[in-house]
CSV table of C-alpha atoms in Angstrom, one decimal:
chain,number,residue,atom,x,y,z
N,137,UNK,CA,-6.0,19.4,-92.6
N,138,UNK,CA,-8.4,21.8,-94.1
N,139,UNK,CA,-7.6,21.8,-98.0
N,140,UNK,CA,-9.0,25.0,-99.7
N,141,UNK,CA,-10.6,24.7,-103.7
N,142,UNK,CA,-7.9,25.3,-105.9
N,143,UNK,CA,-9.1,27.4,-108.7
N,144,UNK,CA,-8.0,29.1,-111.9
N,145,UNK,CA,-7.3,33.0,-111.5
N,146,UNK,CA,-9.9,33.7,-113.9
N,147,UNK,CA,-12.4,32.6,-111.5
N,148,UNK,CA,-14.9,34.8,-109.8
N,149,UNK,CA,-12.9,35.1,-106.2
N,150,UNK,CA,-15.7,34.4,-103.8
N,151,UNK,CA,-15.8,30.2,-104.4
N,152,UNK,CA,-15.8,28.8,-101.1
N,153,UNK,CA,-13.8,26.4,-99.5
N,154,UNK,CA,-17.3,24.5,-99.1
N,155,UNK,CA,-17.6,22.3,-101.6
N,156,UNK,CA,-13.9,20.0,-100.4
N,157,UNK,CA,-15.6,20.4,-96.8
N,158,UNK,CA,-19.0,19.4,-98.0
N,159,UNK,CA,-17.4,16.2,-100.0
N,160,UNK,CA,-16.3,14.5,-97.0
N,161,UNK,CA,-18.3,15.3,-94.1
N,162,UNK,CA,-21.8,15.7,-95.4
N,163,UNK,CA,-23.4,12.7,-93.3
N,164,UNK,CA,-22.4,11.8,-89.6
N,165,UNK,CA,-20.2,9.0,-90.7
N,166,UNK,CA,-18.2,8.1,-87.2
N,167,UNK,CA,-15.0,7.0,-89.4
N,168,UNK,CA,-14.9,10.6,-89.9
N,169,UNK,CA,-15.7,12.1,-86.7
N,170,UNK,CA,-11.7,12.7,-85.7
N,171,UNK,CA,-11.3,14.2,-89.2
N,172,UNK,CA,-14.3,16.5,-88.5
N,173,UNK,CA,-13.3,17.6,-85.0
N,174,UNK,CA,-10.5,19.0,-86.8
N,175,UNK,CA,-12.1,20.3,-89.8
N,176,UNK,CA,-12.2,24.4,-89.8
N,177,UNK,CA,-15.2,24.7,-92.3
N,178,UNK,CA,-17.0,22.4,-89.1
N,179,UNK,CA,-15.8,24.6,-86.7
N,180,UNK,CA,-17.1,27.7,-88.6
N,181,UNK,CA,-20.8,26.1,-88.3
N,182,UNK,CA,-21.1,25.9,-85.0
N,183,UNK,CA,-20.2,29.5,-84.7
N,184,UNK,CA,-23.6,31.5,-83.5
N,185,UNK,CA,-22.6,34.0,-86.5
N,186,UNK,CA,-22.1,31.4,-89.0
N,187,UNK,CA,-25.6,31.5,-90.7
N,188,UNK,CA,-25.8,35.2,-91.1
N,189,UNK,CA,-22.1,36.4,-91.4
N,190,UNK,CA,-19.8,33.5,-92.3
N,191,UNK,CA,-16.3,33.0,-92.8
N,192,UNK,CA,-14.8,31.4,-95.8
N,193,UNK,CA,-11.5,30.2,-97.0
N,194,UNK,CA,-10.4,30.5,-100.9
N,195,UNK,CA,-7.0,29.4,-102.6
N,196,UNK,CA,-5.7,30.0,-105.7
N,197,UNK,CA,-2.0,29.0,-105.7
N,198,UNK,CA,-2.3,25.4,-103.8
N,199,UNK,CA,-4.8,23.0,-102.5
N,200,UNK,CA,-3.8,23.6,-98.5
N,201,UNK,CA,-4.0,26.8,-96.5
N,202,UNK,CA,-4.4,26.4,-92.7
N,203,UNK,CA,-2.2,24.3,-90.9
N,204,UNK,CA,-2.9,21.0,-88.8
N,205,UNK,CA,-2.0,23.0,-85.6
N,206,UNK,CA,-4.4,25.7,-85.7
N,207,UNK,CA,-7.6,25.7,-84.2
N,208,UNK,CA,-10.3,28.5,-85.2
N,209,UNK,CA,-11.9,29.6,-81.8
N,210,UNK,CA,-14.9,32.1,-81.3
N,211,UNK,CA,-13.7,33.7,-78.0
N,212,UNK,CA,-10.6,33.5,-75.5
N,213,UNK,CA,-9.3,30.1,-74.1
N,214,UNK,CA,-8.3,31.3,-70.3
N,215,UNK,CA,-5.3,29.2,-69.3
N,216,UNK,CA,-3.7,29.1,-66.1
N,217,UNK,CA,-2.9,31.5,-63.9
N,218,UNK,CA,-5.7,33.6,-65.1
N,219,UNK,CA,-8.5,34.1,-62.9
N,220,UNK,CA,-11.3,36.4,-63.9
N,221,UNK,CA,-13.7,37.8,-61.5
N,222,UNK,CA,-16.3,36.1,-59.7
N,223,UNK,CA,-19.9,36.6,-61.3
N,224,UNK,CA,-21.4,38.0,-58.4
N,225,UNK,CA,-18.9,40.7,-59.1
N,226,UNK,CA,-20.0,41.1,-62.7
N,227,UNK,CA,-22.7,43.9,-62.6
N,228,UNK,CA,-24.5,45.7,-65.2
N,229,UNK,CA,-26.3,49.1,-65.5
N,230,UNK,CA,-29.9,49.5,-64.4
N,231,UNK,CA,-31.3,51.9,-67.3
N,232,UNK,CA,-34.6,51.1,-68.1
N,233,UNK,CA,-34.2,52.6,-71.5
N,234,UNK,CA,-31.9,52.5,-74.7
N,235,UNK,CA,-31.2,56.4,-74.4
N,236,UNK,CA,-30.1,56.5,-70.7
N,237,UNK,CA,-27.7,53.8,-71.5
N,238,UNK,CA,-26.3,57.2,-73.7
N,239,UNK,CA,-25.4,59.3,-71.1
N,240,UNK,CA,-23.5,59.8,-67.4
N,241,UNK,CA,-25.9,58.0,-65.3
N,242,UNK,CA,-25.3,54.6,-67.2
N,243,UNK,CA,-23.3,52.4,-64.7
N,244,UNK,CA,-21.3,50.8,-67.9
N,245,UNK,CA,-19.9,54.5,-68.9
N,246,UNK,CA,-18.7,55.4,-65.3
N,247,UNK,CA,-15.2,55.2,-66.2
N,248,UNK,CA,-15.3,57.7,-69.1
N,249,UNK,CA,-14.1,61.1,-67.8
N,250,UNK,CA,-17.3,63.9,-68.1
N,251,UNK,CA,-16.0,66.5,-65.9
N,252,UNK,CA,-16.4,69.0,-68.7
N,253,UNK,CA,-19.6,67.8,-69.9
N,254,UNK,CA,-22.5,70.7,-68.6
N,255,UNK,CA,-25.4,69.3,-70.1
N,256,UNK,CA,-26.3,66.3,-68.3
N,257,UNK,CA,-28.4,64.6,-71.7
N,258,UNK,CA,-24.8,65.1,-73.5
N,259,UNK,CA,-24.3,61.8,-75.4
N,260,UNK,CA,-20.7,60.4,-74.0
N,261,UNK,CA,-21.4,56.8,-75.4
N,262,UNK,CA,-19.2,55.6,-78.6
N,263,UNK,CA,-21.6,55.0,-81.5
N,264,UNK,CA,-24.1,56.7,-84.2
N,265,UNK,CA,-27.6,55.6,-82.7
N,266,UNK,CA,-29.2,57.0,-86.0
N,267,UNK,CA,-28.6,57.3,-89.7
N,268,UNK,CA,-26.2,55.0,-91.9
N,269,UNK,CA,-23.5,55.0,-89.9
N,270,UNK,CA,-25.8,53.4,-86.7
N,271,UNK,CA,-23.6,51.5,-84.7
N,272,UNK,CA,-20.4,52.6,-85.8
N,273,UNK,CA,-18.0,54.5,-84.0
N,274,UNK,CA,-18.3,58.3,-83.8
N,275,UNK,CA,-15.9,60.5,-85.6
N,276,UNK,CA,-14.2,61.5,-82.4
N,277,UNK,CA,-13.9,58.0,-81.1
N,278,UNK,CA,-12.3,56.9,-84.4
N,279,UNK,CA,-9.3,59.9,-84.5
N,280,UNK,CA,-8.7,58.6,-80.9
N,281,UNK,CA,-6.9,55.8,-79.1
N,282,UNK,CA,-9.5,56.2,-76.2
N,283,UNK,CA,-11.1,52.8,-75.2
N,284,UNK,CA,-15.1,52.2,-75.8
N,285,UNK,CA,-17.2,51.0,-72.7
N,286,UNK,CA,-20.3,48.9,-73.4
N,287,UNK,CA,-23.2,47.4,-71.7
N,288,UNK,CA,-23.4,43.6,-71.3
N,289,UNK,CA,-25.5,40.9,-70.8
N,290,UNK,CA,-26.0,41.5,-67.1
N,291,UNK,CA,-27.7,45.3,-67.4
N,292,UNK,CA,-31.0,46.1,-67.8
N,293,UNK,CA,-31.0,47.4,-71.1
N,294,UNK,CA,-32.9,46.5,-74.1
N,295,UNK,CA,-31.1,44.2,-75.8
N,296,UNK,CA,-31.2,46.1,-79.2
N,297,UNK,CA,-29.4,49.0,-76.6
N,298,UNK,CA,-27.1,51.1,-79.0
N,299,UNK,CA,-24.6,50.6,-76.4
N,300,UNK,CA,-24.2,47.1,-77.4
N,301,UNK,CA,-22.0,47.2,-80.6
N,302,UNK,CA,-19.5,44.6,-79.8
N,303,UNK,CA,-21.5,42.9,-77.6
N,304,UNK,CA,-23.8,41.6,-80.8
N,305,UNK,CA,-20.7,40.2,-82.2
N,306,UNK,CA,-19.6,40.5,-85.9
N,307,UNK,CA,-22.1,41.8,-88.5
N,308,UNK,CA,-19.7,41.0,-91.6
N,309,UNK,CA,-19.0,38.0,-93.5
N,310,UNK,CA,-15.0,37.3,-93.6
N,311,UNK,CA,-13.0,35.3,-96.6
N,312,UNK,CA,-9.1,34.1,-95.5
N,313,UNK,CA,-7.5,34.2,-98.6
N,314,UNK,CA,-4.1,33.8,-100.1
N,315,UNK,CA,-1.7,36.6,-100.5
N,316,UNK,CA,2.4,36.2,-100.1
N,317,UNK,CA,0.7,34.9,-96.7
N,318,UNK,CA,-2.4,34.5,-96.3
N,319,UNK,CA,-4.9,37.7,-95.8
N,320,UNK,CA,-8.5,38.9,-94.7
N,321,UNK,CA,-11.2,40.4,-96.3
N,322,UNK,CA,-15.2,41.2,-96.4
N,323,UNK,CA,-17.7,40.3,-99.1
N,324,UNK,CA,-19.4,43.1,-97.8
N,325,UNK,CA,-18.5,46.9,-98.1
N,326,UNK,CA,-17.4,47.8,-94.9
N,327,UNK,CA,-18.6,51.2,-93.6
N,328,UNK,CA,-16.3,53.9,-91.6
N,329,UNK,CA,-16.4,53.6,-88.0
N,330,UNK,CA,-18.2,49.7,-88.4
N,331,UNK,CA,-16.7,47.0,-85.7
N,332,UNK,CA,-15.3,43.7,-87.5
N,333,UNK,CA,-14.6,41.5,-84.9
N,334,UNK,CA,-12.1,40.7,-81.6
N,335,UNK,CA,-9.1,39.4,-81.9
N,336,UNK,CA,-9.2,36.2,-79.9
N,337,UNK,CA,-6.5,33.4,-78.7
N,338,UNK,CA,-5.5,31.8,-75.7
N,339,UNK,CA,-5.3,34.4,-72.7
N,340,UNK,CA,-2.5,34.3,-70.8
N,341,UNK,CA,0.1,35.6,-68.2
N,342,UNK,CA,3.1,37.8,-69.0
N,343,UNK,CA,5.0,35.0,-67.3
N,344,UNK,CA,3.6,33.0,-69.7
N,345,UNK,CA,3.7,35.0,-72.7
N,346,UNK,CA,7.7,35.9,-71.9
N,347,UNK,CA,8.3,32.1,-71.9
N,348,UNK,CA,6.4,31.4,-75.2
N,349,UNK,CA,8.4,34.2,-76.7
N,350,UNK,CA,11.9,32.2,-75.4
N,351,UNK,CA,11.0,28.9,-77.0
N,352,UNK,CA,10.1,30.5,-80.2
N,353,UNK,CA,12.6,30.0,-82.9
N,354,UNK,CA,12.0,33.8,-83.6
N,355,UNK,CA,10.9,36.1,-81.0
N,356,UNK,CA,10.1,39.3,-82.8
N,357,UNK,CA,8.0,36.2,-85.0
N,358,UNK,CA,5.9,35.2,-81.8
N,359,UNK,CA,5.4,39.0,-81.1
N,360,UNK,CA,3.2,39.1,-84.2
N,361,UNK,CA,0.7,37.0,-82.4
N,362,UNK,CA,1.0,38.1,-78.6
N,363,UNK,CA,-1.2,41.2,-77.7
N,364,UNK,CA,-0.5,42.6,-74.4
N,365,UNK,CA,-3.7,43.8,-72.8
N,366,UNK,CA,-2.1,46.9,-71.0
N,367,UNK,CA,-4.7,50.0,-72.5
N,368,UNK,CA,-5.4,50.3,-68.2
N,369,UNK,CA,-2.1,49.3,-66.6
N,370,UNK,CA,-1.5,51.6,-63.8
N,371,UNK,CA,0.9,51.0,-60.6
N,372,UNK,CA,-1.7,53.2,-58.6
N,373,UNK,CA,-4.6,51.2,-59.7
N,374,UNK,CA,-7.0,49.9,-57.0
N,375,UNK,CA,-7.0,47.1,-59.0
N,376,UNK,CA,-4.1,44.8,-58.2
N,377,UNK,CA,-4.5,43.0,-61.5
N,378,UNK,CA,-4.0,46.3,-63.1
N,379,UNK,CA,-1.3,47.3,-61.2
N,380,UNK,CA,1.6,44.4,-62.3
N,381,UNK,CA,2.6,43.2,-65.8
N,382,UNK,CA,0.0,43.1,-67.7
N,383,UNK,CA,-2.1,39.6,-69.5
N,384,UNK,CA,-1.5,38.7,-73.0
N,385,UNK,CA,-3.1,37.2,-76.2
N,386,UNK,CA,-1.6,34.7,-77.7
N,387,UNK,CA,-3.3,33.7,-81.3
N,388,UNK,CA,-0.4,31.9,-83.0
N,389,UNK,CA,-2.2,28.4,-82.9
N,390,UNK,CA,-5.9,29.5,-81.3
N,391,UNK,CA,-7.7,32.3,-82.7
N,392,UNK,CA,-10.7,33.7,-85.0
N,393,UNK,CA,-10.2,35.1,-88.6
N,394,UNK,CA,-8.8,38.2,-87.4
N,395,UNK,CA,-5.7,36.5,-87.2
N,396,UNK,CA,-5.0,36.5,-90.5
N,397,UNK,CA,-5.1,40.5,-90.8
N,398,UNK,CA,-1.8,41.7,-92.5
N,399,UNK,CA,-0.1,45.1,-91.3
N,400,UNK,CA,0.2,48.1,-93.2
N,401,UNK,CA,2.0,51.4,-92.2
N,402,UNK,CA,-1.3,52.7,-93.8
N,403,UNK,CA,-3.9,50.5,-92.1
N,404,UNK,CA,-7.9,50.6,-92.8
N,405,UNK,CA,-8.1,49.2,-89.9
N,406,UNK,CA,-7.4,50.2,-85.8
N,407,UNK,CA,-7.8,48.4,-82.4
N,408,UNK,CA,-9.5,49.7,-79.8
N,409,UNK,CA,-9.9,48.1,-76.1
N,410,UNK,CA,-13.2,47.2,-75.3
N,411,UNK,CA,-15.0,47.5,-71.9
N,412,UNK,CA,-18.0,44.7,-71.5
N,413,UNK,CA,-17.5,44.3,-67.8
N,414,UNK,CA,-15.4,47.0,-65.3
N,415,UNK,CA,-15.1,44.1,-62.9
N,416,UNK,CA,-12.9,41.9,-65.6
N,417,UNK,CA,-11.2,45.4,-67.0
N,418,UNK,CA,-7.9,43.6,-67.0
N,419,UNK,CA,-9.3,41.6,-69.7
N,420,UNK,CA,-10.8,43.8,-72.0
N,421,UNK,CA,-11.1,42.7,-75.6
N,422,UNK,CA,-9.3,43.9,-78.7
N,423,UNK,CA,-11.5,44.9,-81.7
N,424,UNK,CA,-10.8,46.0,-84.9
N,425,UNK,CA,-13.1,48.8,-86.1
N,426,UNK,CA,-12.8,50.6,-89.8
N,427,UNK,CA,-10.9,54.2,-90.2
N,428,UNK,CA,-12.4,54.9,-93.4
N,429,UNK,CA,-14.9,53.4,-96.1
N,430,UNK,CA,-13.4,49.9,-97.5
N,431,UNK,CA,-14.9,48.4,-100.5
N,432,UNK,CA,-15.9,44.4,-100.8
N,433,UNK,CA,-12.7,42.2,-101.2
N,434,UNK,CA,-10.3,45.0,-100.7
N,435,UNK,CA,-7.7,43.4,-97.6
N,436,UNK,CA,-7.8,44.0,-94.2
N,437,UNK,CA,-5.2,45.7,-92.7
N,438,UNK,CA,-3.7,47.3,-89.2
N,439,UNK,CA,-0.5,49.1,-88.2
N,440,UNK,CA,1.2,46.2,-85.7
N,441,UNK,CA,3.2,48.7,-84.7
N,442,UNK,CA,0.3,51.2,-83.3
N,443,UNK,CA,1.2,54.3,-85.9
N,444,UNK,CA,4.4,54.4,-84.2
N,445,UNK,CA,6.5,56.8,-86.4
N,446,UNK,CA,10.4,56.4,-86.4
N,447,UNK,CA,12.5,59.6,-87.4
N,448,UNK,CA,14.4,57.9,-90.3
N,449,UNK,CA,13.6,55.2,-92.6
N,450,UNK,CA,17.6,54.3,-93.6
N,451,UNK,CA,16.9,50.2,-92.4
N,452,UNK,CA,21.3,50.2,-92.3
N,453,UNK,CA,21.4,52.7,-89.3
N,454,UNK,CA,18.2,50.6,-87.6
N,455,UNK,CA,19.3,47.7,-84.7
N,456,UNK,CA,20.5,45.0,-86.4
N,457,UNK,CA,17.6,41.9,-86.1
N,458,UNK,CA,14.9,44.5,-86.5
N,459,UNK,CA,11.9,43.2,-89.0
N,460,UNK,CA,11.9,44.9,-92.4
N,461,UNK,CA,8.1,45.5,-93.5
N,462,UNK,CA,7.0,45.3,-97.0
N,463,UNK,CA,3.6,47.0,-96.8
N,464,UNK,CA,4.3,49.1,-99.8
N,465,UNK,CA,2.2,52.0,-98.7
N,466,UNK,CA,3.6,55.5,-99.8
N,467,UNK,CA,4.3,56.2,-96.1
N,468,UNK,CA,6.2,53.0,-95.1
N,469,UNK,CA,8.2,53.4,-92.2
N,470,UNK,CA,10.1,50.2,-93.8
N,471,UNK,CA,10.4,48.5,-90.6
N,472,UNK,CA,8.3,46.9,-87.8
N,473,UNK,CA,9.9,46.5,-85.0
């Protein structure tokens, strides 16, 4: 079990979790190689972000904040029953350049609708690609729900390609630390529009997800974890994977730091589905991207229930079993779900 530094209030909140990781597995002893295995702070180095943008875990009410049966993962563990397409069907754009990856043309962005567009140099692509705010979402992306289509590692592009937000990975360093739960915040400033990372856990089928939800003590518990991945689910769709129930991500005992984001009926947060590869559309990823400027150590936060506004907020006339929230924002809806 990962045990966190428990430390006095008064402390400056930024103290790591590193020194009780550092204290036992500093050398390659082998008595300690199961305990390692298991250990998050190990998991977190071998992360390809974890030199640059790493992800810490502070305490202050107890010495233990991550359970035995979680395991922090840096992408999706597919499980069975879901087959993603074959990588000769993976295909890229063929832009020579960074701009033409910017416009209709670029093979990634075929999916975005440009039939009123008239000038053909028109930028459709999501992001600033100059200025402060390069690389975040552009103002009309952010008011939207409309999904963001990038290049990959399979196009021709530069690899600096503006195109390539998500693809990079995260750019922040995260801190899980302890609220009435546990919560999730930057030591950074955060700017408006930046992307802060995917949500990640095992990926599943609907079969699959329906039967985790039965077994659960608590359904309307498990749904806090299961993400359906249903932003293109269409019964007309070519795609036959498109055109059923749609996969799921399941994060209750596998999944990154964004896990641990709380919801708030006045989120700074918003998910958006991501397009890296239109052959594996049905499995687009989930990324959380900022509405609005959020200042270093200030929590994370998402609407779980996607904005969704109920005409009355009188819980006693609500279903009974529904799930009171306790955001506290001015405009709580005082429910979830």
């Amino acid at each position: 079990m990962v045990r966190a530094i428990k430390m006095s209030r008064n402390l400056y909140p930024t103290v790591p979790m590193q020194l009780a990781h550092s204290l036992n597995h500093f050398d390659d002893n082998p008595d300690l190689a199961a305990e390692r295995a298991m250990c998050h702070w190990c998991r977190f180095q071998s992360w390809s972000s974890y030199q640059l943008f790493p992800v810490s875990i502070i305490n202050m009410e107890s010495d233990e904040i991550i359970d035995d049966n979680f395991e922090f993962i840096e992408k999706n563990i597919v499980r069975n029953g879901v087959e993603l397409a074959d990588e000769e069907f993976q295909a890229g754009c063929t832009c020579e350049t960074s701009f033409d990856c910017l416009k209709a043309g670029c093979h990634c962005l075929d999916d975005i609708e440009t039939s009123d567009v008239e000038d053909e140099n028109y930028s459709i692509n999501a992001y600033h690609v100059v200025g402060r705010r390069k690389g975040c979402l552009r103002g009309e992306m952010l008011s939207s729900r409309m999904p963001i289509y990038e290049c990959n590692r399979q196009c021709g592009c530069p690899d600096d390609c503006p195109n390539k937000v998500v693809s990079r990975g995260r750019q922040l360093p995260l801190q899980i630390f302890r609220t009435v739960n546990r919560g999730l915040r930057s030591t950074e400033d955060i700017k408006q529009g930046q992307f802060v990372g995917n949500y990640v856990g095992e990926l599943i089928t609907s079969d699959e997800a329906n039967w985790r939800r039965a077994q659960s003590t608590k359904s309307q518990k498990k749904d806090v974890y299961l993400f359906a991945l249903d932003k293109f689910t269409d019964p007309n769709s070519s795609d036959e994977r498109l055109r059923g129930e749609p996969y799921e991500i399941d994060g209750e005992y596998f999944a990154g730091p964004t896990r641990f984001i709380n919801h708030s009926c006045d989120p700074n947060l918003r998910i958006f589905a991501v397009v890296r590869d239109l052959a594996n559309k049905p499995f687009h990823d989930l990324c959380f991207f900022a509405l609005r400027e959020i200042p270093r150590f200030t929590e994370l936060t998402f609407d779980y229930a996607g904005g969704v506004r109920g005409e009355d907020k009188d819980l006693d006339q609500k279903e009974e079993g529904m799930t009171r929230c306790l955001c506290g924002a001015n405009n709580c809806r005082n429910w979830l779900w």
